[in-house]
Short mmCIF file of C-alpha atoms in Angstrom, two decimals:
data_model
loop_
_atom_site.label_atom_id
_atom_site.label_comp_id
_atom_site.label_asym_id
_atom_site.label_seq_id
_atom_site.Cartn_x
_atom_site.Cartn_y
_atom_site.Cartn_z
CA UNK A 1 -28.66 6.49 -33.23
CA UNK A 2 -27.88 7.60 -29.37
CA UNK A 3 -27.69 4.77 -27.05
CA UNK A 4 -27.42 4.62 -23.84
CA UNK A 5 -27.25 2.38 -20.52
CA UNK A 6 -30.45 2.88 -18.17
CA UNK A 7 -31.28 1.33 -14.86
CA UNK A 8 -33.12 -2.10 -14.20
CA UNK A 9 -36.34 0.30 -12.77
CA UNK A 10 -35.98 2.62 -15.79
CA UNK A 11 -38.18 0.68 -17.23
CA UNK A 12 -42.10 0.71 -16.50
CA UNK A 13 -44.40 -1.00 -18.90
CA UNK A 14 -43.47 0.39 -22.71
CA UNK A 15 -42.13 3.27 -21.09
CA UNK A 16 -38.58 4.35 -20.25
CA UNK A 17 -37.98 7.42 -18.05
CA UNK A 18 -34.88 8.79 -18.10
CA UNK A 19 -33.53 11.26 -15.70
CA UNK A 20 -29.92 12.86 -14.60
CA UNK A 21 -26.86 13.55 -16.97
CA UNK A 22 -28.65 11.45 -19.41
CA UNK A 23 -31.46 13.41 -19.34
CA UNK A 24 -29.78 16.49 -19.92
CA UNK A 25 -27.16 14.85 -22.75
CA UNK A 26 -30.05 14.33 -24.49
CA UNK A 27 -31.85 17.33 -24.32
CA UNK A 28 -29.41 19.81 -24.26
CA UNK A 29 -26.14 18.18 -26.11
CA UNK A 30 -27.80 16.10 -28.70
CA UNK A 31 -30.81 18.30 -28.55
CA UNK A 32 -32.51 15.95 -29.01
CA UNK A 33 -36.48 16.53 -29.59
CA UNK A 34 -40.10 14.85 -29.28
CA UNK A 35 -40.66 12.18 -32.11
CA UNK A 36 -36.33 11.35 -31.76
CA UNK A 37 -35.41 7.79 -32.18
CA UNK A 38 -32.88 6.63 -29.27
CA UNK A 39 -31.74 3.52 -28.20
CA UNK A 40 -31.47 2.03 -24.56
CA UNK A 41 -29.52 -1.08 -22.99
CA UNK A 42 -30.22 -2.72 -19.55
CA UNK A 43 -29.21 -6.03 -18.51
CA UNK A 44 -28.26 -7.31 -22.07
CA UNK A 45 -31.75 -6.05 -24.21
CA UNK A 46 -31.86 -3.57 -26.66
CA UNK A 47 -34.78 -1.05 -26.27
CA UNK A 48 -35.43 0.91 -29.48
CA UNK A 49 -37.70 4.21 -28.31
CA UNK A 50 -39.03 7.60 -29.71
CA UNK A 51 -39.03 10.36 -27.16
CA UNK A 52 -42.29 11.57 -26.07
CA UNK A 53 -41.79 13.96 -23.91
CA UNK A 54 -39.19 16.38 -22.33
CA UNK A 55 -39.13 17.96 -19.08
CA UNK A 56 -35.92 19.79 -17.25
CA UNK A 57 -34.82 16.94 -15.84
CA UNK A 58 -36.09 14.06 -17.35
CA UNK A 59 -36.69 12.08 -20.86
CA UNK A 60 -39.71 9.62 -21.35
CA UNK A 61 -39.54 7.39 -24.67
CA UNK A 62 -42.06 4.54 -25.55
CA UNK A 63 -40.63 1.38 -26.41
CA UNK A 64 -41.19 0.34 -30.19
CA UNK A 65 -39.06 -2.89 -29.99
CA UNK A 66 -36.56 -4.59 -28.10
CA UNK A 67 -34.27 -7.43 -28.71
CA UNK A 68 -31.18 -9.11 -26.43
CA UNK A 69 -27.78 -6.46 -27.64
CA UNK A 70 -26.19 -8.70 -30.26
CA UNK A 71 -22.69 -7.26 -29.11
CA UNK A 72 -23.51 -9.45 -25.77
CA UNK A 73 -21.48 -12.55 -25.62
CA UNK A 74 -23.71 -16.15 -25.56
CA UNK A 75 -21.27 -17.71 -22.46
CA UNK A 76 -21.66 -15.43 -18.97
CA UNK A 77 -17.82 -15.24 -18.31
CA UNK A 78 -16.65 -13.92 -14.44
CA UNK A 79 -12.98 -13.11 -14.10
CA UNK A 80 -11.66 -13.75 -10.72
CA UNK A 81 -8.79 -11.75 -9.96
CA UNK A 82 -6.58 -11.79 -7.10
CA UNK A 83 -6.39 -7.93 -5.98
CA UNK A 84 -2.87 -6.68 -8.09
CA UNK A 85 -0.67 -4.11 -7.43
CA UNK A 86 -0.71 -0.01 -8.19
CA UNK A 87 -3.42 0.99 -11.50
CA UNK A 88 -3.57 -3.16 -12.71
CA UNK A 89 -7.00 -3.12 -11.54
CA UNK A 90 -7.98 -0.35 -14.02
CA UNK A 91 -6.36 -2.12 -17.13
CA UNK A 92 -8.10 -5.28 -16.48
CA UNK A 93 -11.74 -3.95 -16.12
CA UNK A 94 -11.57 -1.69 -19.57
CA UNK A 95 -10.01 -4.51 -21.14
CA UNK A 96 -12.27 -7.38 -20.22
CA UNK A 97 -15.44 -5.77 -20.78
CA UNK A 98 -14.34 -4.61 -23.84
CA UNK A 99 -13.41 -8.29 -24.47
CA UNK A 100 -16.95 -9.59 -23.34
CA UNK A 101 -16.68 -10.25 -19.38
CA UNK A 102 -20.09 -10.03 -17.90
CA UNK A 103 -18.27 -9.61 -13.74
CA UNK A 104 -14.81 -8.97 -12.36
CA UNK A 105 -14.63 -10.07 -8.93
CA UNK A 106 -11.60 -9.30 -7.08
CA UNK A 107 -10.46 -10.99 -4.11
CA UNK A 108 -7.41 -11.30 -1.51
CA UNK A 109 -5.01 -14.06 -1.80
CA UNK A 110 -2.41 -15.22 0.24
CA UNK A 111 0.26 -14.01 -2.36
CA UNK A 112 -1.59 -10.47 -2.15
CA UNK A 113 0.50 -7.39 -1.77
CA UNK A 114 -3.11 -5.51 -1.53
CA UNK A 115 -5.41 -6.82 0.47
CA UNK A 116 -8.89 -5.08 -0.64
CA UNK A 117 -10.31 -2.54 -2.70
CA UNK A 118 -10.39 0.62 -0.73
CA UNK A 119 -12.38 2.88 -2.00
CA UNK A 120 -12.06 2.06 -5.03
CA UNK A 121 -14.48 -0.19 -6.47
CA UNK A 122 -16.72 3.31 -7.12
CA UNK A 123 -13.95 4.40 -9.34
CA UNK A 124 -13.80 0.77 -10.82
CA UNK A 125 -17.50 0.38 -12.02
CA UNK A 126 -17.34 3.75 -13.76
CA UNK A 127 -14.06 2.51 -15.93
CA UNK A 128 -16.37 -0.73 -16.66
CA UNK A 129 -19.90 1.53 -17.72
CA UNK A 130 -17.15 3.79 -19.85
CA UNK A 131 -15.54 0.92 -21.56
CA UNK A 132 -19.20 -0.70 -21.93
CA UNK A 133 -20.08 2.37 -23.38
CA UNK A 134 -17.10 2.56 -25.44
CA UNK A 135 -17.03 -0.66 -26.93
CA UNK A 136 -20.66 -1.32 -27.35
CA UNK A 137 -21.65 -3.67 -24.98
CA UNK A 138 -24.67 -4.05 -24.30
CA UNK A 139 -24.96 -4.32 -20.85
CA UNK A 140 -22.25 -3.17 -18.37
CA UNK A 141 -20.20 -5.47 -15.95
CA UNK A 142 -20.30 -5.86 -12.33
CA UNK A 143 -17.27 -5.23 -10.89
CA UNK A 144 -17.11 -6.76 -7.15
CA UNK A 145 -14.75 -7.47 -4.21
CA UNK A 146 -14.68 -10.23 -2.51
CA UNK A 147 -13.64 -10.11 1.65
CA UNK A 148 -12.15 -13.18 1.40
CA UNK A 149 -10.48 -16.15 -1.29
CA UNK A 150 -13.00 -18.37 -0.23
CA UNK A 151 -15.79 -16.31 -0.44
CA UNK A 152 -14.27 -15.62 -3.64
CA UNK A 153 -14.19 -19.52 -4.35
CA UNK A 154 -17.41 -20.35 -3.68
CA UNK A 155 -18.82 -17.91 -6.23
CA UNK A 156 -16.83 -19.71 -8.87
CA UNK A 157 -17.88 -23.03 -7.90
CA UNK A 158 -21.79 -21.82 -8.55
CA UNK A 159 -20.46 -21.23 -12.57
CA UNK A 160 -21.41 -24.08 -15.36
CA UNK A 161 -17.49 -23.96 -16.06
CA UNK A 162 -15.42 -23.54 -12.93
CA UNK A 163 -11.58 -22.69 -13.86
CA UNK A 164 -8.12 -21.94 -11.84
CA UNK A 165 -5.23 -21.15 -13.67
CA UNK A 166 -2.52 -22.50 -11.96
CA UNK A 167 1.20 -22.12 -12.94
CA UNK A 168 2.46 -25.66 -11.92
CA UNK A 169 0.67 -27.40 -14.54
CA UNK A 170 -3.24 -28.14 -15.70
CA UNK A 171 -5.57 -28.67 -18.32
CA UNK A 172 -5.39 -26.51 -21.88
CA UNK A 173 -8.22 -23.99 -22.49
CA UNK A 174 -8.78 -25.91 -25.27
CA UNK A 175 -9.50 -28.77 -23.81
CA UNK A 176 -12.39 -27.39 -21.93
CA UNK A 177 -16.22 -27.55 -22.52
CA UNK A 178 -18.06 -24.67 -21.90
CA UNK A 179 -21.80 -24.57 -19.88
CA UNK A 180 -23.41 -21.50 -19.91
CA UNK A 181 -21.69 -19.68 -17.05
CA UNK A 182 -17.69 -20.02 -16.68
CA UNK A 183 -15.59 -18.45 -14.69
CA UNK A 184 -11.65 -18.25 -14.33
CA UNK A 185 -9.27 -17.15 -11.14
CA UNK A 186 -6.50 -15.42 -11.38
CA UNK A 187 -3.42 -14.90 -9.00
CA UNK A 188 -1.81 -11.96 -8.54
CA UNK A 189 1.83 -11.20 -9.34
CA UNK A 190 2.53 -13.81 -6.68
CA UNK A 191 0.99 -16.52 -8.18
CA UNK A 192 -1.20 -18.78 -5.75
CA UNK A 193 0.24 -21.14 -3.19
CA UNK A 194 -0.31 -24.25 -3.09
CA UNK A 195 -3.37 -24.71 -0.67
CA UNK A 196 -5.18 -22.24 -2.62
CA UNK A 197 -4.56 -24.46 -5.81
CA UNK A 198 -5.50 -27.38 -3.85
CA UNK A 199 -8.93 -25.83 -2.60
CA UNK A 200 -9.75 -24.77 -5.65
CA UNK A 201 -9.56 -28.12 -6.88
CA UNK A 202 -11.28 -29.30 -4.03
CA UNK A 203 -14.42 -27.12 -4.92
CA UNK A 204 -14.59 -28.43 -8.31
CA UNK A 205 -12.25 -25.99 -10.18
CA UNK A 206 -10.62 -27.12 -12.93
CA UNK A 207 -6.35 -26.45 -12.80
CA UNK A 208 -6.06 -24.50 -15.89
CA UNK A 209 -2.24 -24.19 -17.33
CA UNK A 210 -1.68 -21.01 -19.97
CA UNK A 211 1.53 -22.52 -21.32
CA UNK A 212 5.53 -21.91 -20.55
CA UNK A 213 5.60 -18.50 -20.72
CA UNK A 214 5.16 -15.88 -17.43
CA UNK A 215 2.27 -13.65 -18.12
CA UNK A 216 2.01 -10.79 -15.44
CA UNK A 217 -0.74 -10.54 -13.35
CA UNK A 218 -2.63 -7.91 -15.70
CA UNK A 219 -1.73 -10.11 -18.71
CA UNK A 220 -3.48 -13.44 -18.12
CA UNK A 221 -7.32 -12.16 -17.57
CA UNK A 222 -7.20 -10.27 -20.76
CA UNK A 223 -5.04 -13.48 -22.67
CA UNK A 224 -7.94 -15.54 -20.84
CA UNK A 225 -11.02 -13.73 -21.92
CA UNK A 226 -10.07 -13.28 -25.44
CA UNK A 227 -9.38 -17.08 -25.52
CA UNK A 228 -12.93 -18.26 -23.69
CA UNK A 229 -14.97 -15.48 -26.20
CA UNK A 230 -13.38 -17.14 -29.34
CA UNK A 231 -13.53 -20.60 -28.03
CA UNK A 232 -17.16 -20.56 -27.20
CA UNK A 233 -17.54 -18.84 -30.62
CA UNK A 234 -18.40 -15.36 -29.76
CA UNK A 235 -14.97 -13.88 -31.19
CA UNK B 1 20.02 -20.54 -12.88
CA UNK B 2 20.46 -16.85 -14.57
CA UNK B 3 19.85 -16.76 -17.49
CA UNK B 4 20.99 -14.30 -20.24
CA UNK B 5 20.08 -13.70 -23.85
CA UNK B 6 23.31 -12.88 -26.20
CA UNK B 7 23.95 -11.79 -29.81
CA UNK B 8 24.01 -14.15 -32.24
CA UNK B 9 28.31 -13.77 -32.73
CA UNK B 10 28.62 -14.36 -28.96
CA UNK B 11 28.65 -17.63 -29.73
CA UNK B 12 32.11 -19.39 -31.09
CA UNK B 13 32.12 -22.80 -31.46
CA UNK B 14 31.23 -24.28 -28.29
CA UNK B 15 32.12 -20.90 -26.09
CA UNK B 16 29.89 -18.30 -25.25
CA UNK B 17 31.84 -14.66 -24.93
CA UNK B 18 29.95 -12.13 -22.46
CA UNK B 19 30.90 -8.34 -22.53
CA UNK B 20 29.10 -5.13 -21.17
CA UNK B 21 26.68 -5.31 -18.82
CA UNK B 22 25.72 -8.95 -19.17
CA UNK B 23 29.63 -9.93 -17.93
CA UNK B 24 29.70 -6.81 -14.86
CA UNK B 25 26.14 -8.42 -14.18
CA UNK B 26 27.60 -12.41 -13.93
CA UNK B 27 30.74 -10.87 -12.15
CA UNK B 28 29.98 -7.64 -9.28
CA UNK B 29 25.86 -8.55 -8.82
CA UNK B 30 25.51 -12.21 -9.11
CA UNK B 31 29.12 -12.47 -7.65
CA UNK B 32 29.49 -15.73 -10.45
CA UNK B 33 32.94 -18.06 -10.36
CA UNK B 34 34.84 -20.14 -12.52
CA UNK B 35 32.75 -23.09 -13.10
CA UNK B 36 28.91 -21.58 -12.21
CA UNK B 37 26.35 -22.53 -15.10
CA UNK B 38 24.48 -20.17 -16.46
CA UNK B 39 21.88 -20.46 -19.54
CA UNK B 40 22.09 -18.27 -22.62
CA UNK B 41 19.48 -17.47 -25.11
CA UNK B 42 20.01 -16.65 -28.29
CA UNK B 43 17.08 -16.61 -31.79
CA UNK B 44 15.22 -19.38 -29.97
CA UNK B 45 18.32 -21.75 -28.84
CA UNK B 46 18.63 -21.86 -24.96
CA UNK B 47 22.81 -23.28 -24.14
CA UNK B 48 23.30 -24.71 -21.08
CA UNK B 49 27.10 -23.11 -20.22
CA UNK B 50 29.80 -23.39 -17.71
CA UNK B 51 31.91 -20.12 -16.37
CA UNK B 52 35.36 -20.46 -17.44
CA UNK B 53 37.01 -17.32 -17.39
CA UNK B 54 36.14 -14.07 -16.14
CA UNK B 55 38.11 -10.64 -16.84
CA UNK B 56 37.43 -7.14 -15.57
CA UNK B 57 35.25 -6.75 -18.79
CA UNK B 58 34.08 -10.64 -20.23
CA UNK B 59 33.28 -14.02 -19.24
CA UNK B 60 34.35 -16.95 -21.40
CA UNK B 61 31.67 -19.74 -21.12
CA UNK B 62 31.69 -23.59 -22.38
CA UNK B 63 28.85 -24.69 -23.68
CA UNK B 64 27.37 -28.15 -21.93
CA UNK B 65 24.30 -28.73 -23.92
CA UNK B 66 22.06 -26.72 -26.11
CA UNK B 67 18.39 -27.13 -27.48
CA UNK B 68 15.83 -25.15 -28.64
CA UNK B 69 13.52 -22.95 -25.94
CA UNK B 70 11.12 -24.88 -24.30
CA UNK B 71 9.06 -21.11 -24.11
CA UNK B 72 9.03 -19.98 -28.03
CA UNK B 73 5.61 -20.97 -29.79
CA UNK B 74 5.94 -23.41 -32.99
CA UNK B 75 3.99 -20.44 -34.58
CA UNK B 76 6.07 -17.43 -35.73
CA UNK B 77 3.66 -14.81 -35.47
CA UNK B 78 4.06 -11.49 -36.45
CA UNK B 79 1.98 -8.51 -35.66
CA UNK B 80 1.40 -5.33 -38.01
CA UNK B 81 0.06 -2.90 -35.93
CA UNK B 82 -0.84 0.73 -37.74
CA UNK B 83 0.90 3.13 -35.44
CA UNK B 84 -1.19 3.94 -32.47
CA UNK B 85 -1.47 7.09 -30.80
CA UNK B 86 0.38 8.09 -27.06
CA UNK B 87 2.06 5.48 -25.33
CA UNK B 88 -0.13 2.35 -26.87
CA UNK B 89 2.57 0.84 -28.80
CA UNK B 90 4.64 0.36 -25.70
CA UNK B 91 2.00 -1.64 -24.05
CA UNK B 92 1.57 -3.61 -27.33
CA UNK B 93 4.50 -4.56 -27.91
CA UNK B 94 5.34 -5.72 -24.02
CA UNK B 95 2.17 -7.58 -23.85
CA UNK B 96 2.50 -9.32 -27.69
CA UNK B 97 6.16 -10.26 -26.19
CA UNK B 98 4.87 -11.84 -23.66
CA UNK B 99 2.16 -13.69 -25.43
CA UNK B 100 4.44 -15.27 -28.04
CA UNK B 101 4.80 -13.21 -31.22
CA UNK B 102 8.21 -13.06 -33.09
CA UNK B 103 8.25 -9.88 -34.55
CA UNK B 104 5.69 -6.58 -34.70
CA UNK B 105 5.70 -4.17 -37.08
CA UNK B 106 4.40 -0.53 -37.23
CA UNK B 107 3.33 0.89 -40.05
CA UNK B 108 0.98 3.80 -41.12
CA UNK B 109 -2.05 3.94 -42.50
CA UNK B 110 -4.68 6.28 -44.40
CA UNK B 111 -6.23 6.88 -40.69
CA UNK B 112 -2.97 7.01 -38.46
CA UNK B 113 -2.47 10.12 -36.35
CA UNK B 114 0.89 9.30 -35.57
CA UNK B 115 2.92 8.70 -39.20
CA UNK B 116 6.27 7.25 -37.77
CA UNK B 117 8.27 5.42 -34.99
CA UNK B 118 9.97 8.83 -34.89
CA UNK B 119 13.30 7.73 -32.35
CA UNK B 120 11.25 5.87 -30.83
CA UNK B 121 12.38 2.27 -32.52
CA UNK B 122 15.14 1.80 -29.68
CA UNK B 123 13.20 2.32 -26.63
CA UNK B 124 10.56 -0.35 -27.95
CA UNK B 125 13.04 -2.79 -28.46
CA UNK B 126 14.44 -1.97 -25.09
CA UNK B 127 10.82 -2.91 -23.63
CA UNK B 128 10.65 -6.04 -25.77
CA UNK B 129 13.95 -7.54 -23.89
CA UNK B 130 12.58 -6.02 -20.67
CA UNK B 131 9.40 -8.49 -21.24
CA UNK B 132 11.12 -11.07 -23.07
CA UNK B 133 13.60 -11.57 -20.08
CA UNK B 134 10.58 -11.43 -17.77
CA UNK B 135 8.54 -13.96 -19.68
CA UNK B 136 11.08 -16.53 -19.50
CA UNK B 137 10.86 -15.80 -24.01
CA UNK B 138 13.71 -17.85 -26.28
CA UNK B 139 14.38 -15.16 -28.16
CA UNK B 140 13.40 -11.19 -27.89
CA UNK B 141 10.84 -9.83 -29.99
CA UNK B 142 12.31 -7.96 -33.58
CA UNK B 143 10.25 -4.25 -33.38
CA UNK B 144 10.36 -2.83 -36.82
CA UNK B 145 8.79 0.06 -38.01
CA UNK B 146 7.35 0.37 -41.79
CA UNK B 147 7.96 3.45 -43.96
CA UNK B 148 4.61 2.76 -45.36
CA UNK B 149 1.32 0.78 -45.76
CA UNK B 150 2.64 -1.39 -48.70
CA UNK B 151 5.88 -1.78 -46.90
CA UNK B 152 4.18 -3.42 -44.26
CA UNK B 153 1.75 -5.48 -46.57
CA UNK B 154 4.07 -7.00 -48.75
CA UNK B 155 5.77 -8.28 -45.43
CA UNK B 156 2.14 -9.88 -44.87
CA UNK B 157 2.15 -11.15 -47.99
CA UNK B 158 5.18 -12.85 -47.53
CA UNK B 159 3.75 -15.50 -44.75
CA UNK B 160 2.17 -18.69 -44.86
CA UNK B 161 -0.74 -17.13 -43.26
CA UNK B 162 -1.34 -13.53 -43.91
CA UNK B 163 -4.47 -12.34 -41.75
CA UNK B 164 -6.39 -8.68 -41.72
CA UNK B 165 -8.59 -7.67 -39.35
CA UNK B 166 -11.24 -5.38 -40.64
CA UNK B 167 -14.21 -4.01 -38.41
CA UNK B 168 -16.48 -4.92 -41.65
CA UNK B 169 -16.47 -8.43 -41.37
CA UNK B 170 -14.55 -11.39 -42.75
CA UNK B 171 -13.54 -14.98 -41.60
CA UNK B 172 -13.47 -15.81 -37.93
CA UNK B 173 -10.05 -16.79 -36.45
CA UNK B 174 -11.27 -19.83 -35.26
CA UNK B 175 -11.51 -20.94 -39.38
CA UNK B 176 -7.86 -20.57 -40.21
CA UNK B 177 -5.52 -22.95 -40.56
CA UNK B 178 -2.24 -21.79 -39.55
CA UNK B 179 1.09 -22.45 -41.83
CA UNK B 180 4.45 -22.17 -39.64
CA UNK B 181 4.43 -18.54 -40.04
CA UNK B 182 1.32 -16.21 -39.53
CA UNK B 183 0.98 -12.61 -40.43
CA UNK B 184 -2.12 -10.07 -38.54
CA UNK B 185 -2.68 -6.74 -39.72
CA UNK B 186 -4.83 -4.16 -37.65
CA UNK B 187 -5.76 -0.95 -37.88
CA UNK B 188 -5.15 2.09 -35.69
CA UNK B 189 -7.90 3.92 -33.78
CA UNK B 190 -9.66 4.89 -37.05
CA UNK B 191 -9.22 1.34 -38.24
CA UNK B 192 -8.51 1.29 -41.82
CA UNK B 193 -10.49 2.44 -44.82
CA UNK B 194 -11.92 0.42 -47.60
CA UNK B 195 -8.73 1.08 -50.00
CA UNK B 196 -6.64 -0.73 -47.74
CA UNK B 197 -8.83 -3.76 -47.25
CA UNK B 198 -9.10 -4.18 -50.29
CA UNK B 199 -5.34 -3.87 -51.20
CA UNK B 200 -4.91 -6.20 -48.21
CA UNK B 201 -7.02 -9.05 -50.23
CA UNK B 202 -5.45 -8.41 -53.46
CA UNK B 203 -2.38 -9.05 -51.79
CA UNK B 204 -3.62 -12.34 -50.21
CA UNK B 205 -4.91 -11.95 -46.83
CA UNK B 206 -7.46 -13.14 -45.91
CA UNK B 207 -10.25 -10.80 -43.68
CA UNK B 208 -10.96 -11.71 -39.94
CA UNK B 209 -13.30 -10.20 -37.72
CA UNK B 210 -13.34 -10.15 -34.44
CA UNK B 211 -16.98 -9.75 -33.06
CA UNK B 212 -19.26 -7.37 -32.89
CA UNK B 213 -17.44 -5.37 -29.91
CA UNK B 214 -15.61 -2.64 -30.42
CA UNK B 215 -11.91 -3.41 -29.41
CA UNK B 216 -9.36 -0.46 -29.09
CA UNK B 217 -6.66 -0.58 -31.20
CA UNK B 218 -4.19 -1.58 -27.99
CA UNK B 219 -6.96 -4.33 -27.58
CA UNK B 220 -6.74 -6.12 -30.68
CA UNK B 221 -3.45 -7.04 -30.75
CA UNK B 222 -2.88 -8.64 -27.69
CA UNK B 223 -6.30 -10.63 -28.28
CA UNK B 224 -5.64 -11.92 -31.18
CA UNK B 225 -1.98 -12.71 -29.66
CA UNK B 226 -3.62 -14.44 -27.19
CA UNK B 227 -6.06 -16.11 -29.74
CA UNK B 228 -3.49 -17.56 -32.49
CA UNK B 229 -1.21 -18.86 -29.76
CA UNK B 230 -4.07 -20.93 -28.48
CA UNK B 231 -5.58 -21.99 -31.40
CA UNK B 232 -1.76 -22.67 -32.51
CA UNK B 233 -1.83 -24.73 -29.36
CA UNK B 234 0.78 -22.98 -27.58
CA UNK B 235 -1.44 -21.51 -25.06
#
């Protein structure tokens, strides 16, 4: 059955209007007709709908049930990442949402070669509703920018399960109990200093150590999210 | 201290015999001297070495002490990854190198687009050193490449733990107890068909799946990397 991602105000009552490229997908590429079973996701639900009825521009489908996605992870994991060099960014999203993240936020440290996301973080959100998409998710994950590491830090300490990962040492992965909300930063090819480590620590973040080995900067959120999902059961 | 990793007849008795571009490395770039130490890797063994005698083309070494790499996992994992299509198998097998497998193996299946390594073999073991030497690895990667499907699974078959992963369900990592060698099997973009899973179990491995998400088949393998060496309690 067709599914697709829909907006939080998409939704009005039992109904769910659908308008733009969707629209037209599913009118004139699935031609798809009144009476058509389709499926919708927004925020983590699963809306099972017949179409009703079909304009030029827009789709309206009744509701006949809805459930939370089952392909939606239990533990609301956000990857902190310290902005990384040249297409890093890109790799990271597609493979952390199809790994379960539910937000990316990246943020300057002092290690930093770049400093903030440009323009990009259009470009970025689309790579995370594709690989959503893609991988059946069934909601899609924010991807953010923080201006600043602390502003950065102070989102993480709001999480259930604060986490740094710090080369010079810290607690296993496995050693940790997860809340309901975790989330982990990440340096960027630099690594953080140590000030950053230490405020971190200061804001309730646990030091997290990934073992002897040097993962690169693109490595570690994807090692990291595959670990939390199957420690907290979900892979 | 640089360090190096050598062939395994470099080493003679307690000296350590450079040539190529390892010993025009030591010499012209890091401008070395009689009596510099240096570290040399070799299948997992780090040797702590002193310079002894450089010519235009060598450098004799003494070995001071040797043990066994602090970075190699007490797992020795090795991935079988049905050839993937474009330039996926290059990213595998530098991330999987980084992670901590020992060896990963191509091979085709029913579903493979691509059939063969093709010339490709060297460069892949090329980009295994690369990331070995960058991880701070013991030992670089073996890349082998399969003639066929029951090449490949009778390699499985021969370790402690031989693993498949198959989209239609089966034991969740997190369940297996790992012998000192583990095997994982995954499927190219089309994953693999029912014949093969089921050749897989005759053969002794066991089925794993890995959530209800839909990982690409560059995804997979550098997950469940990720996973084992954790649960192996390496990461």
């Amino acid at each position: 059955m067709p599914r697709f991602f829909i907006d939080e105000n998409a939704l009005c009552g039992d109904v769910i209007t659908v308008t733009g490229a969707d629209a037209v997908h599913m009118g004139r590429s699935l031609r798809m007709r009144e009476g058509d079973e389709v499926i919708f996701c927004r925020m983590g639900m699963e809306y099972r709908c017949v179409t009703e009825t079909f304009t030029k521009d827009s789709v309206e489908c009744r509701v006949l049930s809805s459930e939370p996605s089952m392909a939606e992870p239990s533990l609301r994991l956000t990857i902190y990442q310290a902005f990384p060099k040249s297409d890093k960014a890109e790799y990271i999203i597609q493979k952390c949402t199809e790994l379960g993240a539910a937000r990316i936020m990246f943020f300057p440290s002092r290690r930093c070669i770049v400093k903030s996301a440009d323009k990009k973080l259009e470009r970025w959100q689309r790579i995370a509703e594709e690989a959503a998409k893609q991988s059946g998710r069934g909601m899609i994950p924010q991807i953010l920018a923080a201006g600043s590491f602390n502003e950065a830090l102070s989102d993480l300490a709001s999480q259930d399960t604060p986490l740094f990962c710090y080369e010079n040492g810290g607690s296993r992965l496995s050693g940790v109990t997860f809340g309901a909300t975790a989330g982990v930063m990440i340096g960027s090819e630099g690594g953080f200093d140590r000030d950053e480590a230490d405020a971190a620590a200061a804001a309730g973040a646990e030091h997290i150590w990934l073992g002897r080995r040097i993962l690169r900067c693109e490595t570690a959120p994807v090692a990291v999210t595959a670990i939390i999902m199957n420690l907290s059961g979900d892979i």
